[in-house]
Short mmCIF file of C-alpha atoms in Angstrom, two decimals:
data_model
loop_
_atom_site.label_atom_id
_atom_site.label_comp_id
_atom_site.label_asym_id
_atom_site.label_seq_id
_atom_site.Cartn_x
_atom_site.Cartn_y
_atom_site.Cartn_z
CA MET Q 1 -6.42 -21.23 1.34
CA LYS Q 2 -3.21 -23.24 1.03
CA GLN Q 3 -4.26 -24.50 -2.43
CA PHE Q 4 -5.00 -20.90 -3.46
CA CYS Q 5 -1.57 -19.72 -2.28
CA ARG Q 6 0.18 -22.55 -4.18
CA LEU Q 7 -1.79 -21.69 -7.36
CA VAL Q 8 -1.08 -17.97 -7.38
CA LYS Q 9 2.61 -18.46 -6.54
CA THR Q 10 3.08 -20.37 -9.79
CA HIS Q 11 1.21 -17.81 -11.97
CA THR Q 12 2.80 -14.51 -11.02
CA PHE Q 13 2.69 -12.96 -14.48
CA LEU Q 14 -1.02 -13.77 -14.81
CA ILE Q 15 -1.70 -12.32 -11.38
CA CYS Q 16 0.12 -9.11 -12.39
CA LEU Q 17 -2.03 -8.89 -15.50
CA VAL Q 18 -5.16 -9.36 -13.47
CA LEU Q 19 -4.11 -6.71 -10.94
CA ALA Q 20 -3.18 -4.29 -13.69
CA ALA Q 21 -6.62 -4.77 -15.27
CA ALA Q 22 -8.23 -4.26 -11.85
CA LEU Q 23 -6.18 -1.09 -11.41
CA LEU Q 24 -7.33 0.27 -14.79
CA VAL Q 25 -10.98 -0.48 -13.93
CA SER Q 26 -10.56 1.04 -10.49
CA ILE Q 27 -9.16 4.22 -12.05
CA VAL Q 28 -12.22 4.62 -14.22
CA ILE Q 29 -14.62 3.87 -11.37
CA GLY Q 30 -12.68 6.17 -9.04
CA ILE Q 31 -12.91 9.06 -11.55
CA GLY Q 32 -16.62 8.50 -11.93
CA THR Q 33 -17.42 8.21 -8.21
CA GLY Q 34 -17.95 11.25 -5.99
CA PRO Q 35 -20.45 13.82 -4.88
CA VAL Q 36 -21.29 14.25 -8.58
CA ALA Q 37 -21.69 10.79 -10.13
CA ILE Q 38 -20.42 10.53 -13.67
CA PRO Q 39 -21.31 7.55 -15.95
CA PHE Q 40 -18.30 5.41 -16.63
CA ALA Q 41 -18.88 5.55 -20.38
CA GLU Q 42 -18.49 9.33 -20.22
CA VAL Q 43 -15.29 8.95 -18.15
CA TRP Q 44 -13.81 6.73 -20.89
CA ARG Q 45 -14.82 9.21 -23.59
CA VAL Q 46 -13.39 12.25 -21.83
CA MET Q 47 -10.13 10.51 -20.90
CA PHE Q 48 -9.55 9.15 -24.46
CA HIS Q 49 -10.49 12.52 -25.95
CA ARG Q 50 -8.14 14.49 -23.71
CA LEU Q 51 -5.27 12.01 -24.08
CA GLY Q 52 -5.76 11.96 -27.83
CA GLY Q 53 -5.70 15.75 -27.88
CA LEU Q 54 -2.41 15.80 -25.96
CA LEU Q 55 -0.84 13.37 -28.42
CA THR Q 56 -2.08 15.09 -31.56
CA GLY Q 57 -2.19 18.67 -30.35
CA SER Q 58 -5.83 18.82 -31.35
CA GLU Q 59 -8.34 20.97 -29.38
CA LEU Q 60 -11.56 19.66 -31.01
CA PRO Q 61 -14.63 19.82 -28.77
CA LEU Q 62 -16.15 16.64 -27.36
CA GLU Q 63 -19.77 16.27 -28.38
CA GLY Q 64 -22.39 14.71 -26.11
CA VAL Q 65 -20.63 15.45 -22.82
CA ARG Q 66 -21.22 18.66 -20.83
CA GLU Q 67 -18.23 20.93 -20.43
CA SER Q 68 -18.67 20.92 -16.63
CA THR Q 69 -18.48 17.11 -16.64
CA GLN Q 70 -15.33 17.22 -18.76
CA ASN Q 71 -13.70 19.66 -16.35
CA ILE Q 72 -14.59 17.51 -13.31
CA VAL Q 73 -13.19 14.39 -14.99
CA TRP Q 74 -9.98 15.88 -16.36
CA PHE Q 75 -9.02 18.65 -13.98
CA LEU Q 76 -10.32 17.40 -10.61
CA ARG Q 77 -10.64 13.68 -10.42
CA ALA Q 78 -8.21 12.24 -12.97
CA PRO Q 79 -5.08 13.77 -11.44
CA ARG Q 80 -6.30 12.87 -7.95
CA VAL Q 81 -6.97 9.24 -8.83
CA LEU Q 82 -3.74 8.80 -10.70
CA LEU Q 83 -1.72 10.43 -7.97
CA GLY Q 84 -3.43 8.16 -5.40
CA ALA Q 85 -2.40 5.08 -7.37
CA LEU Q 86 1.20 6.32 -7.74
CA VAL Q 87 1.47 7.22 -4.03
CA GLY Q 88 0.05 3.83 -3.01
CA ALA Q 89 2.57 2.00 -5.18
CA ALA Q 90 5.50 4.17 -4.01
CA LEU Q 91 4.68 3.78 -0.26
CA THR Q 92 4.22 0.02 -0.63
CA LEU Q 93 7.54 -0.38 -2.42
CA SER Q 94 9.22 1.74 0.25
CA GLY Q 95 7.80 -0.63 2.86
CA VAL Q 96 9.17 -3.68 0.96
CA GLY Q 97 12.58 -2.02 0.77
CA MET Q 98 12.71 -1.04 4.43
CA GLN Q 99 11.57 -4.45 5.65
CA ALA Q 100 14.22 -6.12 3.57
CA PHE Q 101 16.86 -3.67 4.78
CA THR Q 102 16.07 -4.05 8.49
CA LYS Q 103 14.74 -7.63 8.38
CA ASN Q 104 12.04 -6.20 10.66
CA PRO Q 105 8.37 -6.94 9.99
CA LEU Q 106 7.42 -3.67 11.71
CA ALA Q 107 9.51 -1.50 9.43
CA GLU Q 108 7.64 0.99 7.23
CA PRO Q 109 8.52 3.87 4.87
CA TYR Q 110 8.55 6.41 7.69
CA VAL Q 111 11.12 4.60 9.82
CA LEU Q 112 13.81 7.01 8.64
CA GLY Q 113 11.94 9.99 10.07
CA ILE Q 114 10.93 11.02 6.54
CA SER Q 115 7.36 11.86 7.47
CA SER Q 116 8.40 14.11 10.32
CA GLY Q 117 11.00 15.93 8.18
CA ALA Q 118 8.43 16.39 5.42
CA SER Q 119 5.84 17.64 7.87
CA LEU Q 120 8.23 20.22 9.23
CA GLY Q 121 9.13 21.43 5.72
CA ALA Q 122 5.47 21.63 4.67
CA VAL Q 123 4.42 23.46 7.89
CA LEU Q 124 7.26 25.99 7.46
CA ALA Q 125 6.04 26.64 3.94
CA MET Q 126 2.36 26.95 4.96
CA LEU Q 127 2.58 28.79 8.31
CA MET Q 128 5.83 30.72 8.10
CA GLY Q 129 6.12 31.54 4.42
CA VAL Q 130 9.51 29.81 4.06
CA SER Q 131 9.24 29.17 0.31
CA LEU Q 132 10.21 30.47 -3.10
CA PRO Q 133 7.60 32.63 -4.85
CA VAL Q 134 8.49 31.19 -8.20
CA LEU Q 135 7.16 27.77 -7.04
CA GLY Q 136 3.68 29.06 -6.48
CA ARG Q 137 1.30 26.28 -5.26
CA LEU Q 138 4.15 23.80 -5.34
CA SER Q 139 5.82 25.57 -2.43
CA VAL Q 140 4.29 23.18 0.12
CA SER Q 141 5.34 20.11 -1.91
CA ALA Q 142 8.80 21.55 -2.35
CA GLY Q 143 9.08 22.32 1.36
CA ALA Q 144 7.94 18.81 2.22
CA PHE Q 145 10.35 17.23 -0.17
CA ALA Q 146 13.25 19.37 1.11
CA GLY Q 147 12.36 18.53 4.73
CA ALA Q 148 12.24 14.81 3.93
CA LEU Q 149 15.63 14.88 2.23
CA VAL Q 150 17.13 16.81 5.20
CA SER Q 151 15.82 14.19 7.63
CA ILE Q 152 17.13 11.33 5.48
CA LEU Q 153 20.59 12.89 5.19
CA LEU Q 154 20.72 13.55 8.96
CA VAL Q 155 19.65 10.01 9.86
CA TYR Q 156 22.11 8.52 7.36
CA LEU Q 157 25.07 10.54 8.62
CA LEU Q 158 24.30 9.86 12.29
CA ALA Q 159 23.70 6.10 11.71
CA ARG Q 160 26.84 5.65 9.60
CA THR Q 161 29.76 3.93 11.40
CA ARG Q 162 32.96 2.72 9.74
CA ASN Q 163 31.58 3.45 6.28
CA ALA Q 164 28.53 1.24 6.88
CA VAL Q 165 24.97 1.59 8.08
CA THR Q 166 23.56 -1.14 10.31
CA PRO Q 167 19.76 -1.74 10.44
CA ILE Q 168 19.37 -1.44 14.22
CA ARG Q 169 21.35 1.81 14.34
CA LEU Q 170 19.37 3.22 11.46
CA ILE Q 171 16.08 2.47 13.20
CA LEU Q 172 17.15 3.99 16.49
CA VAL Q 173 18.55 7.16 14.95
CA GLY Q 174 15.42 7.39 12.76
CA VAL Q 175 13.15 7.28 15.79
CA ALA Q 176 15.16 9.99 17.56
CA VAL Q 177 15.28 12.33 14.56
CA SER Q 178 11.57 11.74 13.89
CA ALA Q 179 10.69 12.72 17.45
CA MET Q 180 12.86 15.84 17.26
CA PHE Q 181 11.31 17.01 13.95
CA GLN Q 182 7.84 16.23 15.20
CA ALA Q 183 8.43 18.37 18.27
CA PHE Q 184 9.48 21.32 16.07
CA THR Q 185 6.39 20.83 13.90
CA ASN Q 186 4.01 20.71 16.86
CA TYR Q 187 5.56 23.87 18.32
CA ILE Q 188 5.16 25.82 15.06
CA VAL Q 189 1.53 24.65 14.69
CA TYR Q 190 0.77 25.43 18.33
CA THR Q 191 2.14 28.93 18.17
CA ALA Q 192 0.80 29.87 14.68
CA PRO Q 193 -1.59 32.85 14.77
CA ASP Q 194 -3.60 31.94 11.64
CA ASP Q 195 -6.31 29.42 12.52
CA ALA Q 196 -7.15 28.69 8.86
CA ALA Q 197 -3.54 27.88 8.08
CA VAL Q 198 -3.36 25.63 11.16
CA ARG Q 199 -6.39 23.66 9.93
CA GLU Q 200 -4.78 23.33 6.48
CA ALA Q 201 -1.53 22.17 8.05
CA THR Q 202 -3.31 19.68 10.27
CA PHE Q 203 -5.28 18.23 7.36
CA TRP Q 204 -2.10 17.91 5.32
CA MET Q 205 -0.31 16.11 8.18
CA LEU Q 206 -3.21 13.59 8.29
CA GLY Q 207 -2.79 12.92 4.59
CA GLY Q 208 -5.02 13.80 1.66
CA LEU Q 209 -5.28 14.06 -2.10
CA GLY Q 210 -7.95 16.72 -2.35
CA SER Q 211 -5.59 19.38 -3.71
CA ALA Q 212 -4.08 17.13 -6.41
CA GLU Q 213 -3.41 18.71 -9.80
CA TRP Q 214 -1.70 17.53 -12.98
CA ALA Q 215 1.40 19.45 -11.89
CA ASP Q 216 1.81 17.07 -8.97
CA VAL Q 217 1.83 13.88 -11.08
CA PRO Q 218 5.36 14.37 -12.54
CA LEU Q 219 6.75 14.36 -8.96
CA LEU Q 220 5.96 10.63 -8.92
CA ALA Q 221 6.21 9.88 -12.64
CA GLY Q 222 9.72 8.57 -12.09
CA LEU Q 223 8.36 5.51 -10.25
CA VAL Q 224 9.47 3.04 -12.94
CA PRO Q 225 13.32 3.34 -12.49
CA PRO Q 226 13.17 2.56 -8.77
CA VAL Q 227 10.91 -0.45 -9.46
CA LEU Q 228 13.36 -1.75 -12.05
CA LEU Q 229 16.27 -1.10 -9.69
CA MET Q 230 14.56 -3.02 -6.89
CA LEU Q 231 13.73 -5.87 -9.27
CA ALA Q 232 17.33 -6.05 -10.29
CA LEU Q 233 18.27 -6.42 -6.60
CA SER Q 234 15.60 -9.01 -5.92
CA LYS Q 235 18.09 -11.85 -5.47
CA SER Q 236 20.20 -9.76 -3.13
CA LEU Q 237 17.10 -8.84 -1.13
CA ASN Q 238 16.19 -12.54 -0.81
CA ALA Q 239 19.65 -13.27 0.45
CA MET Q 240 19.56 -10.42 2.97
CA MET Q 241 16.38 -11.82 4.50
CA MET Q 242 18.27 -14.99 5.38
CA GLY Q 243 20.80 -13.00 7.43
CA ASP Q 244 23.92 -10.98 6.83
CA SER Q 245 26.31 -13.95 7.01
CA SER Q 246 24.26 -15.92 4.44
CA ALA Q 247 24.10 -12.88 2.13
CA VAL Q 248 27.84 -12.32 2.28
CA THR Q 249 28.44 -16.03 1.60
CA LEU Q 250 26.23 -15.70 -1.54
CA GLY Q 251 28.34 -12.78 -2.73
CA VAL Q 252 26.08 -9.88 -1.80
CA ASN Q 253 27.80 -6.55 -1.15
CA LEU Q 254 25.71 -5.50 1.82
CA THR Q 255 27.06 -1.95 1.96
CA VAL Q 256 26.20 -1.21 -1.66
CA VAL Q 257 22.77 -2.87 -1.57
CA ARG Q 258 21.82 -1.10 1.71
CA ASN Q 259 22.93 2.28 0.39
CA VAL Q 260 20.87 1.78 -2.76
CA LEU Q 261 17.84 0.67 -0.72
CA ILE Q 262 18.09 3.76 1.51
CA GLY Q 263 18.29 5.99 -1.58
CA VAL Q 264 15.37 4.36 -3.40
CA THR Q 265 13.18 4.21 -0.28
CA ALA Q 266 13.95 7.77 0.66
CA LEU Q 267 13.19 9.08 -2.86
CA LEU Q 268 9.90 7.22 -3.09
CA THR Q 269 8.76 8.17 0.36
CA ALA Q 270 9.82 11.82 0.10
CA SER Q 271 8.06 12.20 -3.22
CA SER Q 272 4.87 10.59 -1.89
CA VAL Q 273 4.78 12.68 1.33
CA ALA Q 274 5.44 15.84 -0.63
CA VAL Q 275 2.25 15.50 -2.68
CA SER Q 276 -0.13 13.66 -0.30
CA GLY Q 277 0.98 14.32 3.28
CA CYS Q 278 1.55 11.52 5.78
CA ILE Q 279 -0.38 8.38 4.95
CA GLY Q 280 0.34 5.48 7.29
CA PHE Q 281 -0.04 1.70 7.23
CA VAL Q 282 0.07 1.36 3.43
CA GLY Q 283 3.75 0.48 3.34
CA LEU Q 284 3.40 -1.64 6.46
CA VAL Q 285 0.35 -3.80 5.76
CA ILE Q 286 0.37 -4.38 1.97
CA PRO Q 287 3.80 -6.09 1.83
CA HIS Q 288 2.72 -8.52 4.59
CA MET Q 289 -0.47 -9.36 2.75
CA VAL Q 290 1.41 -10.02 -0.46
CA ARG Q 291 4.00 -12.25 1.36
CA ILE Q 292 1.21 -14.33 2.83
CA LEU Q 293 -0.54 -14.83 -0.51
CA PHE Q 294 2.37 -14.90 -2.92
CA GLY Q 295 5.47 -15.88 -0.97
CA THR Q 296 8.63 -14.07 0.00
CA ASP Q 297 10.49 -14.01 -3.35
CA HIS Q 298 11.13 -10.33 -4.04
CA LYS Q 299 10.94 -10.94 -7.81
CA LYS Q 300 7.22 -11.60 -7.21
CA LEU Q 301 6.81 -9.39 -4.16
CA ILE Q 302 7.89 -6.14 -5.76
CA PRO Q 303 5.59 -5.88 -8.78
CA ILE Q 304 2.59 -7.40 -7.00
CA SER Q 305 3.00 -5.11 -4.00
CA ALA Q 306 3.16 -2.04 -6.18
CA LEU Q 307 -0.07 -2.93 -8.05
CA LEU Q 308 -1.98 -3.90 -4.86
CA GLY Q 309 -0.73 -0.81 -3.03
CA ALA Q 310 -1.93 1.40 -5.89
CA ILE Q 311 -5.39 -0.25 -5.88
CA PHE Q 312 -5.65 -0.05 -2.04
CA LEU Q 313 -4.88 3.65 -1.79
CA LEU Q 314 -7.04 4.53 -4.80
CA TRP Q 315 -10.10 2.91 -3.20
CA SER Q 316 -9.22 4.41 0.17
CA ASP Q 317 -9.38 7.84 -1.41
CA VAL Q 318 -12.70 6.99 -3.05
CA LEU Q 319 -14.14 6.04 0.32
CA CYS Q 320 -12.83 9.26 1.83
CA ARG Q 321 -14.92 11.19 -0.63
CA VAL Q 322 -18.22 9.35 -0.26
CA VAL Q 323 -18.44 8.08 3.34
CA LEU Q 324 -19.56 11.41 4.76
CA PRO Q 325 -21.81 13.43 2.44
CA GLY Q 326 -20.49 16.92 1.97
CA LYS Q 327 -17.30 16.20 3.87
CA GLU Q 328 -13.97 14.55 3.15
CA ILE Q 329 -12.10 12.33 5.58
CA PRO Q 330 -8.30 12.70 5.66
CA ILE Q 331 -6.99 9.58 3.89
CA GLY Q 332 -4.43 8.91 6.59
CA VAL Q 333 -7.28 8.47 9.10
CA LEU Q 334 -9.04 5.91 6.89
CA THR Q 335 -5.89 3.87 6.08
CA ALA Q 336 -5.15 3.68 9.78
CA LEU Q 337 -8.71 2.57 10.60
CA VAL Q 338 -8.49 -0.13 7.93
CA GLY Q 339 -4.81 -0.99 8.18
CA ALA Q 340 -4.52 -1.39 11.97
CA PRO Q 341 -7.15 -4.13 12.32
CA VAL Q 342 -5.83 -5.95 9.25
CA PHE Q 343 -2.28 -5.82 10.63
CA ILE Q 344 -3.44 -7.12 14.01
CA TYR Q 345 -5.20 -10.00 12.24
CA LEU Q 346 -2.07 -10.84 10.28
CA MET Q 347 0.04 -10.84 13.43
CA ALA Q 348 -2.54 -13.02 15.23
CA ARG Q 349 -2.35 -15.81 12.58
CA LYS Q 350 -0.93 -18.90 14.22
CA LYS Q 351 1.23 -19.78 11.25
CA TYR Q 352 2.28 -16.27 10.40
CA GLY Q 353 5.97 -15.61 10.12
CA PHE Q 354 7.86 -12.73 8.52
CA GLY Q 355 7.11 -13.60 4.95
CA GLY Q 356 3.94 -15.55 5.48
CA GLY Q 357 2.89 -18.90 6.58
CA ASP Q 358 4.27 -21.01 3.77
#
């Protein structure tokens, strides 16, 4: 195991290429897997045909593949699989950012109360009709995103002291705000008269990608700038992990870096929760796994975590579709069932430290 860790730590670019290839293969397999199995060759043909049509503006028919199969691939499964990969990458990067900000191995994307705020916004849109008619089916996503931003702003303002935000104060305020928003959400769900809407709200709060459409993908299409921004701050993040005094000695402006981290993490998490509901353990477990295998350098940690998080959530969604015939498990339930034992195992490792047992 130690020899493997030393090997992969010296070949980061190659590992990223391998993970990128694995992600591409996983996308094809994920699109072809489901209650209606579709040959992978047909998945490739439909995807290339549709993408080529978008680029050229051509609407030529695809011979040899039934129209129903084309509709399943392009309109149902492709946006769902792509959205799952994007959400997995976003949540994992949020976890990396929050763990660096707080220097706390238990920090996760929802530590700012983002999930509770998003849940309240989504429930208001679903059960009480607090939305804009012009948004149509995006009303729930818009409500979740707005709720998440409100919770972030509230936590930030309450945690700010003397023009600075300290990690411990941020966590404590985040826990309090999260509990308050969760109480409001539970009250609205408990008193709602429409049982069907309550079931829909409950399923959304447990996380799921079943309603994914192409219109949802642009909400996370801006994933690249935050990744580049976090990569640019990789040296500062490494310094912050050594302690505030060491970071200041190395010339890191803690206030600026922390404000940027809060903004990036909040944007990624709010966008993810808005389209997929609350999915736990992805941003908590994946960064720890990557630290153990690849080390603590954020220049390596950030891109590898994004790719591994995308693959993990993509396959979690595939399992949600096929484990129970005729039914779909909320993805948040599955990630908790898988993530909790893995996290316990990581914590039980004798040589485990925050950042791995190097």
